[in-house]
mmCIF file of C-alpha atoms in Angstrom:
data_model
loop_
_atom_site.group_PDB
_atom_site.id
_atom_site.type_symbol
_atom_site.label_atom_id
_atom_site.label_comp_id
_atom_site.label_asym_id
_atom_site.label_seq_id
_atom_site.Cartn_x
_atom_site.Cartn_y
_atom_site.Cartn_z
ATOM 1 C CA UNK D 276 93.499 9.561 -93.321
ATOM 2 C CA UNK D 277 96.185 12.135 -92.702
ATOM 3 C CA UNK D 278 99.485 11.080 -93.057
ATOM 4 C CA UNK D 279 102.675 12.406 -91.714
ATOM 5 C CA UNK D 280 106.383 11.755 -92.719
ATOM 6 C CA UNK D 281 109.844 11.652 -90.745
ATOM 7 C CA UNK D 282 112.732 13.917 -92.621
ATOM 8 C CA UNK D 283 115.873 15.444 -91.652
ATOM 9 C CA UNK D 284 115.487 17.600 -89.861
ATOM 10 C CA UNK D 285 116.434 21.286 -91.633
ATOM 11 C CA UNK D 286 118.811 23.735 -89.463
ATOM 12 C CA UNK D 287 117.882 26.588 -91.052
ATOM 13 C CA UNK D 288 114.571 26.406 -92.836
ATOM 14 C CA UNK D 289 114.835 29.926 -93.047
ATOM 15 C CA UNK D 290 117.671 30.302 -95.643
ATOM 16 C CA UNK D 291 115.374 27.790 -97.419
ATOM 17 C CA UNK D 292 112.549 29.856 -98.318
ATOM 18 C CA UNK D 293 114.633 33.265 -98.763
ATOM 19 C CA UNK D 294 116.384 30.944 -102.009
ATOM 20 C CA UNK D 295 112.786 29.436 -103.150
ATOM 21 C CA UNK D 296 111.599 33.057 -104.348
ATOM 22 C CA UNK D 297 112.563 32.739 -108.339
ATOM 23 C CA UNK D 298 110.742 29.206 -108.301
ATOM 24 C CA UNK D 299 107.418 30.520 -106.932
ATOM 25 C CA UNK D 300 106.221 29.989 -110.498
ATOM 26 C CA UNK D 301 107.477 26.201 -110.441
ATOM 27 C CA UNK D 302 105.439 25.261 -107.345
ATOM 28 C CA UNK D 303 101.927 27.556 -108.421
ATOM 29 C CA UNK D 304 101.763 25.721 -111.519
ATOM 30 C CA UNK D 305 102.601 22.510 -110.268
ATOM 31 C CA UNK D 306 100.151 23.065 -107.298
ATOM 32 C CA UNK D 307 97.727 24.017 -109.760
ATOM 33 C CA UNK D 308 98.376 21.036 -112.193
ATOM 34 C CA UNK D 309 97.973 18.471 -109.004
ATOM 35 C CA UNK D 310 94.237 19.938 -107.623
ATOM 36 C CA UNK D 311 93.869 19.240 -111.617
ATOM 37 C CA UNK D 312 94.967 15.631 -111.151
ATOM 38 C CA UNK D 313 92.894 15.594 -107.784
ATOM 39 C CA UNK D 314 89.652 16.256 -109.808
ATOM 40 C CA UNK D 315 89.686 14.268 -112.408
ATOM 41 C CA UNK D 316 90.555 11.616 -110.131
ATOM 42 C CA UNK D 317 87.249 12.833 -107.832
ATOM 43 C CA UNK D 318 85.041 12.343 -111.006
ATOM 44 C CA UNK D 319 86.414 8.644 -111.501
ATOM 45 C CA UNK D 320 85.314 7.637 -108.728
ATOM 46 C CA UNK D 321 82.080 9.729 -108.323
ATOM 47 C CA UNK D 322 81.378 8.396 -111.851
ATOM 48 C CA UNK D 323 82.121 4.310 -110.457
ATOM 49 C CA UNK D 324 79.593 5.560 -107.137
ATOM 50 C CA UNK D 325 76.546 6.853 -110.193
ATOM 51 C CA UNK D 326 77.101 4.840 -113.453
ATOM 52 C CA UNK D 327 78.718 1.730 -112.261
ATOM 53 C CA UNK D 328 77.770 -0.473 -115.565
ATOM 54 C CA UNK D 329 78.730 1.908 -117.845
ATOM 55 C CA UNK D 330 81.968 2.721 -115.861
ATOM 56 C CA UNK D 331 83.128 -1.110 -115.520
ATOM 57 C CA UNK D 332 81.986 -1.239 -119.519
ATOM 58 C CA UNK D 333 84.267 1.265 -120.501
ATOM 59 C CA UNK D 334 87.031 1.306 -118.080
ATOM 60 C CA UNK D 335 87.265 -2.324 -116.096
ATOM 61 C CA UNK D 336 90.460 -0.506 -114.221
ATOM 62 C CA UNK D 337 90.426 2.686 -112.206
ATOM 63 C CA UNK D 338 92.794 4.819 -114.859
ATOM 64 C CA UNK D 339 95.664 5.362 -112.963
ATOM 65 C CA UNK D 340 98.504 6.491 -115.617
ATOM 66 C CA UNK D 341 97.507 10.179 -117.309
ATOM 67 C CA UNK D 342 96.577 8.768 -121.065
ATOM 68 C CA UNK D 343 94.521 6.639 -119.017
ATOM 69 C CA UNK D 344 92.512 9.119 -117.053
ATOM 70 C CA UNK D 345 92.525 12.017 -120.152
ATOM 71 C CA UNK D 346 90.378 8.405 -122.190
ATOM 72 C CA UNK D 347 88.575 8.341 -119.387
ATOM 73 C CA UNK D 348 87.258 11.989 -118.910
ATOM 74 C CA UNK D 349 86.637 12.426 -122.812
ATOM 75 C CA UNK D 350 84.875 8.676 -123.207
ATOM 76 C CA UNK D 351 82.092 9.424 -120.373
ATOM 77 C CA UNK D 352 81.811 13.104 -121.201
ATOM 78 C CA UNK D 353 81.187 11.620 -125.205
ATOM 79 C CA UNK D 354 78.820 8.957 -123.381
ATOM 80 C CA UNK D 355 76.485 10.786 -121.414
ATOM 81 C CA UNK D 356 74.038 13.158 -122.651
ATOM 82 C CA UNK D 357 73.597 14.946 -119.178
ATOM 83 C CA UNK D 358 77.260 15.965 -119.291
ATOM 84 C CA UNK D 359 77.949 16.945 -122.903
ATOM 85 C CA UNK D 360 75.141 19.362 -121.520
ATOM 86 C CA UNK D 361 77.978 21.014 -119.701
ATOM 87 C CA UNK D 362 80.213 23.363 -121.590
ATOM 88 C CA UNK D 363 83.618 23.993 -121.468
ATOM 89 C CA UNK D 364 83.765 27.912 -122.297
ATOM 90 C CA UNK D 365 81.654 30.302 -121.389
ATOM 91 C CA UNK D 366 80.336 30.774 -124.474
ATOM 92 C CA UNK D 367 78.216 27.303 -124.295
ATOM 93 C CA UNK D 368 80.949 25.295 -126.295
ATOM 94 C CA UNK D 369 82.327 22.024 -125.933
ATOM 95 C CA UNK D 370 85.559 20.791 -127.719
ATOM 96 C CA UNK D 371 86.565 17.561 -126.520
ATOM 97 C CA UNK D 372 89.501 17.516 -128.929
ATOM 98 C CA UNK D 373 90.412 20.660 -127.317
ATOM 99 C CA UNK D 374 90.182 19.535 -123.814
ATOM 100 C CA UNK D 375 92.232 16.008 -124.874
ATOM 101 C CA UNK D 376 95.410 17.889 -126.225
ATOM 102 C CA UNK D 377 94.958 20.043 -123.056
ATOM 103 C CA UNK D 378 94.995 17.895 -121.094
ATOM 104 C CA UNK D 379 97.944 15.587 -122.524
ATOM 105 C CA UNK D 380 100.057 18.621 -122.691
ATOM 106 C CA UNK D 381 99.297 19.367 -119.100
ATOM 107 C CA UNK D 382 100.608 16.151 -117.726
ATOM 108 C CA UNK D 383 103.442 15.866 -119.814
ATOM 109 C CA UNK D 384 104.538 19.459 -118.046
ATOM 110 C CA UNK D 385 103.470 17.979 -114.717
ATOM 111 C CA UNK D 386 105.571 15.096 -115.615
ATOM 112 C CA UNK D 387 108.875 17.268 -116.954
ATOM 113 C CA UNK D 388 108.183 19.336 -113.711
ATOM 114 C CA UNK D 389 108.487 16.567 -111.310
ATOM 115 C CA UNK D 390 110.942 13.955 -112.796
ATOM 116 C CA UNK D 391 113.088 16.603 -114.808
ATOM 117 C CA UNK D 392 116.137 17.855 -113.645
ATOM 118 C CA UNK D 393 117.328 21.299 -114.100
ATOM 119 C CA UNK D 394 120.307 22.131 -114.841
ATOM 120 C CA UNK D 395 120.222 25.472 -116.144
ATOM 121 C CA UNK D 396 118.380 28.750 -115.411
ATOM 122 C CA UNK D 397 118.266 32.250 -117.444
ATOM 123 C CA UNK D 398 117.478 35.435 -115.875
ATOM 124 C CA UNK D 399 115.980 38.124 -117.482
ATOM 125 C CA UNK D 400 114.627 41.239 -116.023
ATOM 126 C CA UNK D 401 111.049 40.023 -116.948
ATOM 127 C CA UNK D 402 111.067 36.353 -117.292
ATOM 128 C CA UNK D 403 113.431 33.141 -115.834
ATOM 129 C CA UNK D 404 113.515 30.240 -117.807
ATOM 130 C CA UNK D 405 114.367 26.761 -116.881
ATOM 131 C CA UNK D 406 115.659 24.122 -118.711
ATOM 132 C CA UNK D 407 114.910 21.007 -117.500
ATOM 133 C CA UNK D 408 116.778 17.331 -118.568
ATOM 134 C CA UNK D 409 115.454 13.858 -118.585
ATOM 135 C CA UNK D 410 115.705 10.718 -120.356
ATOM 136 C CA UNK D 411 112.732 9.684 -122.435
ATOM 137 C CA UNK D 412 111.891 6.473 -123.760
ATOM 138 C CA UNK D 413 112.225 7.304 -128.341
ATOM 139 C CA UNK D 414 111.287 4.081 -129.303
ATOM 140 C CA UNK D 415 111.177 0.599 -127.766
ATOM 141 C CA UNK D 416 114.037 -0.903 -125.246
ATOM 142 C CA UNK D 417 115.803 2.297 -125.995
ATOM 143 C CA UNK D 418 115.902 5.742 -124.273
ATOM 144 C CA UNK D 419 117.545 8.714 -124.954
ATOM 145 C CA UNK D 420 117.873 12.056 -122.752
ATOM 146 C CA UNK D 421 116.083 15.466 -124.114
ATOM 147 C CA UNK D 422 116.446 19.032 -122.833
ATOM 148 C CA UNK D 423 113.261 21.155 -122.338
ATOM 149 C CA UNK D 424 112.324 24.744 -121.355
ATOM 150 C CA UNK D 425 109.810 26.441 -119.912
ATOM 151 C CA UNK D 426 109.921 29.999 -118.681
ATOM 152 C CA UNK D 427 107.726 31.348 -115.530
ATOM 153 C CA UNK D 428 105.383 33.064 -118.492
ATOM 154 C CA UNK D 429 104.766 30.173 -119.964
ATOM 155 C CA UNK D 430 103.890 28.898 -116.712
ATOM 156 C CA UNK D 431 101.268 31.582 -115.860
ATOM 157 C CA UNK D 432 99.319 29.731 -119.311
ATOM 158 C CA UNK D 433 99.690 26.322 -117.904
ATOM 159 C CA UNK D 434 98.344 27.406 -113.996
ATOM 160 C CA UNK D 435 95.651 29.376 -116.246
ATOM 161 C CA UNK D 436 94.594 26.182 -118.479
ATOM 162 C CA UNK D 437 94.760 23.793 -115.235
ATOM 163 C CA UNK D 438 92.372 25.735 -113.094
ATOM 164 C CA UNK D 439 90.147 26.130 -115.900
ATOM 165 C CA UNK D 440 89.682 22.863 -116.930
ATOM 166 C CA UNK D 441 89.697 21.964 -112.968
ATOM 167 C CA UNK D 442 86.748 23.637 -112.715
ATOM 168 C CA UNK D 443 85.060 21.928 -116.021
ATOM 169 C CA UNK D 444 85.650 18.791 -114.257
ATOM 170 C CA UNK D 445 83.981 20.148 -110.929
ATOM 171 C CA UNK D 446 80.870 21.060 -112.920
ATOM 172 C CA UNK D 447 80.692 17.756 -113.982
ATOM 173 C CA UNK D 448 81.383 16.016 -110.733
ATOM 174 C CA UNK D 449 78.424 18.442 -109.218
ATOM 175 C CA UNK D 450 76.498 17.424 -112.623
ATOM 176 C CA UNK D 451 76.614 13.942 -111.485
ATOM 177 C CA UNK D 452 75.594 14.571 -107.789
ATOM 178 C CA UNK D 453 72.330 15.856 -109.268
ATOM 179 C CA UNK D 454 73.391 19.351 -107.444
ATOM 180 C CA UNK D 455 73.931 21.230 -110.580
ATOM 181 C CA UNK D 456 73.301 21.600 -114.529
ATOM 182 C CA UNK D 457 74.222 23.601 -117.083
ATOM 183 C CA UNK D 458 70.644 24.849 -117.641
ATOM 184 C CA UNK D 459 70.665 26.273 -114.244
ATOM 185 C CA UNK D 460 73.396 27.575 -114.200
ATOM 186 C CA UNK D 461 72.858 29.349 -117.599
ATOM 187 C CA UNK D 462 69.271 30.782 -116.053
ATOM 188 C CA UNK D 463 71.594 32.283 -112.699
ATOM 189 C CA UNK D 464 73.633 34.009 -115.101
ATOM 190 C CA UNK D 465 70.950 35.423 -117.292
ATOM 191 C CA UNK D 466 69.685 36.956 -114.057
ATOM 192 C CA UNK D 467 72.677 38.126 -112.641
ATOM 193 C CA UNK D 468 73.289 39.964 -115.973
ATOM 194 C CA UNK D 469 69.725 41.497 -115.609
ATOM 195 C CA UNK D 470 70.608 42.537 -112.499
ATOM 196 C CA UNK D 471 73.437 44.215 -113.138
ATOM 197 C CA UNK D 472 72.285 46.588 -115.757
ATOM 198 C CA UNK D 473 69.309 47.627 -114.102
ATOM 199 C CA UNK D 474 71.572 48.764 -110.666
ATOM 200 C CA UNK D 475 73.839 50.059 -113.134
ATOM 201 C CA UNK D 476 70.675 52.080 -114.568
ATOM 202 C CA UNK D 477 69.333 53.037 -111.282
ATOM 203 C CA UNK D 478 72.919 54.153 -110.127
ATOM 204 C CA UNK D 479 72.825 56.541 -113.157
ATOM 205 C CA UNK D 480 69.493 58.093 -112.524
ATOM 206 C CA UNK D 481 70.896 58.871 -109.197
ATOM 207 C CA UNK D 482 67.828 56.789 -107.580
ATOM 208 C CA UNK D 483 70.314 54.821 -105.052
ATOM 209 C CA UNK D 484 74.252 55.793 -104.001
ATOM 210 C CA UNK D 485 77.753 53.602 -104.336
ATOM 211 C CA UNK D 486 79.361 56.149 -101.882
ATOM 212 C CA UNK D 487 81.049 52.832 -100.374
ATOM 213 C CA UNK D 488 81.989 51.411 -103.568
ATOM 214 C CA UNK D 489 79.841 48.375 -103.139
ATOM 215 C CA UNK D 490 78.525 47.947 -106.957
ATOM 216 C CA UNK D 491 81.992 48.181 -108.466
ATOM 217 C CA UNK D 492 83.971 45.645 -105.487
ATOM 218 C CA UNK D 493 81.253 43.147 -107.752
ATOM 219 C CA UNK D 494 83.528 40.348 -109.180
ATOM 220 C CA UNK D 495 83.408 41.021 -113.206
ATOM 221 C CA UNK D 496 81.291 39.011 -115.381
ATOM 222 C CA UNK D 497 83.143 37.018 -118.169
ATOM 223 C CA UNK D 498 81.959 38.037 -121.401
ATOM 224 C CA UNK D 499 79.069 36.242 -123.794
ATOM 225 C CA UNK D 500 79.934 36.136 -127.637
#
């Protein structure tokens, strides 16, 4: 269902965007952190749709606060052997303490992002940073107000770490939908990487041409420790 909303209307959207250029880092990373949210919300559910029992088991409620869902991701992940299967890196490992902090670090940004308010920003000729303020809960039935920063660098890591771990949680999703495995995916690579060398041998001998510059446009291949 596609939903639309009645604002004000703007009279001069125009003047708008010309002033949103030094916050183009702002809305990529928080785009990026809510396609994060998006899938591990996705594998919730697909996980309810292929291991009900287990899912009521661990989680009677759908997780809907970010502790919640960051339990919920490392619990099934710990809990079923076809998905610890699946590695994080590309080297084959997976950290699950790694991937926790990650992700509670990522949605306290989100949160400081979208509930902070800024009140100051620093330009430099290579960086802007933002100092955001918001009132925090320090201990119980008392709250206090904090000052953070983040600079558009810092936010280059944070859109880096989101998409990554975005696409973790695809590969599990698809792992779950029986349309994928880590096996599979490891054998695809292994050929690829075969396949690679020996064009790269033939274009040496001088047995076929890259006049067009179609071997190098390949996308690069991460590398294997």
């Amino acid at each position: 269902m596609l939903r639309t909303f009645q604002l004000l209307y703007h009279p001069d959207p125009s003047h708008f965007i010309a002033k949103t250029y030094d916050y183009g880092a702002m809305g990529k990373a928080l785009v990026a952190l809510s396609n994060l949210e998006f899938a591990h919300d996705e594998f919730a559910f697909k996980m309810h749709s292929t291991h009900r029992d287990l899912s009521i088991a661990l989680a009677p409620q759908f997780p809907r606060h970010f502790k919640a869902k960051t339990d919920f991701l490392i619990n099934y992940v710990a809990n079923i052997y076809e998905l610890r299967q699946i590695p994080i890196f590309q080297t084959g490992e997976l950290n699950l303490l790694w991937l926790m902090y990650q992700l509670d670090e990522l949605y306290e940004i989100r949160s400081i992002i979208a509930h902070g308010s800024i009140f100051l920003s620093e330009t430099t000729p290579d960086r802007i940073t933002w100092t955001f303020e918001r009132y925090v809960q320090s201990r119980k039935k008392t709250w206090t107000k904090e000052a953070v920063q983040m600079s558009n660098g810092y936010l280059a890591s944070v859109d880096y770490t989101a998409n990554a771990i975005r696409h973790y949680i695809n590969s599990l999703i698809r792992c779950l939908e029986g349309s994928s495995s880590w096996e599979k995916n490891y054998q695809a690579d292994k050929e690829i990487r075969r396949n690679r060398v020996h064009l790269a041998r033939l274009l040496d001998a001088g047995f076929i041409l890259d006049d067009k510059g179609w071997f190098k446009a390949f996308p690069p291949i991460g590398p294997v420790e």
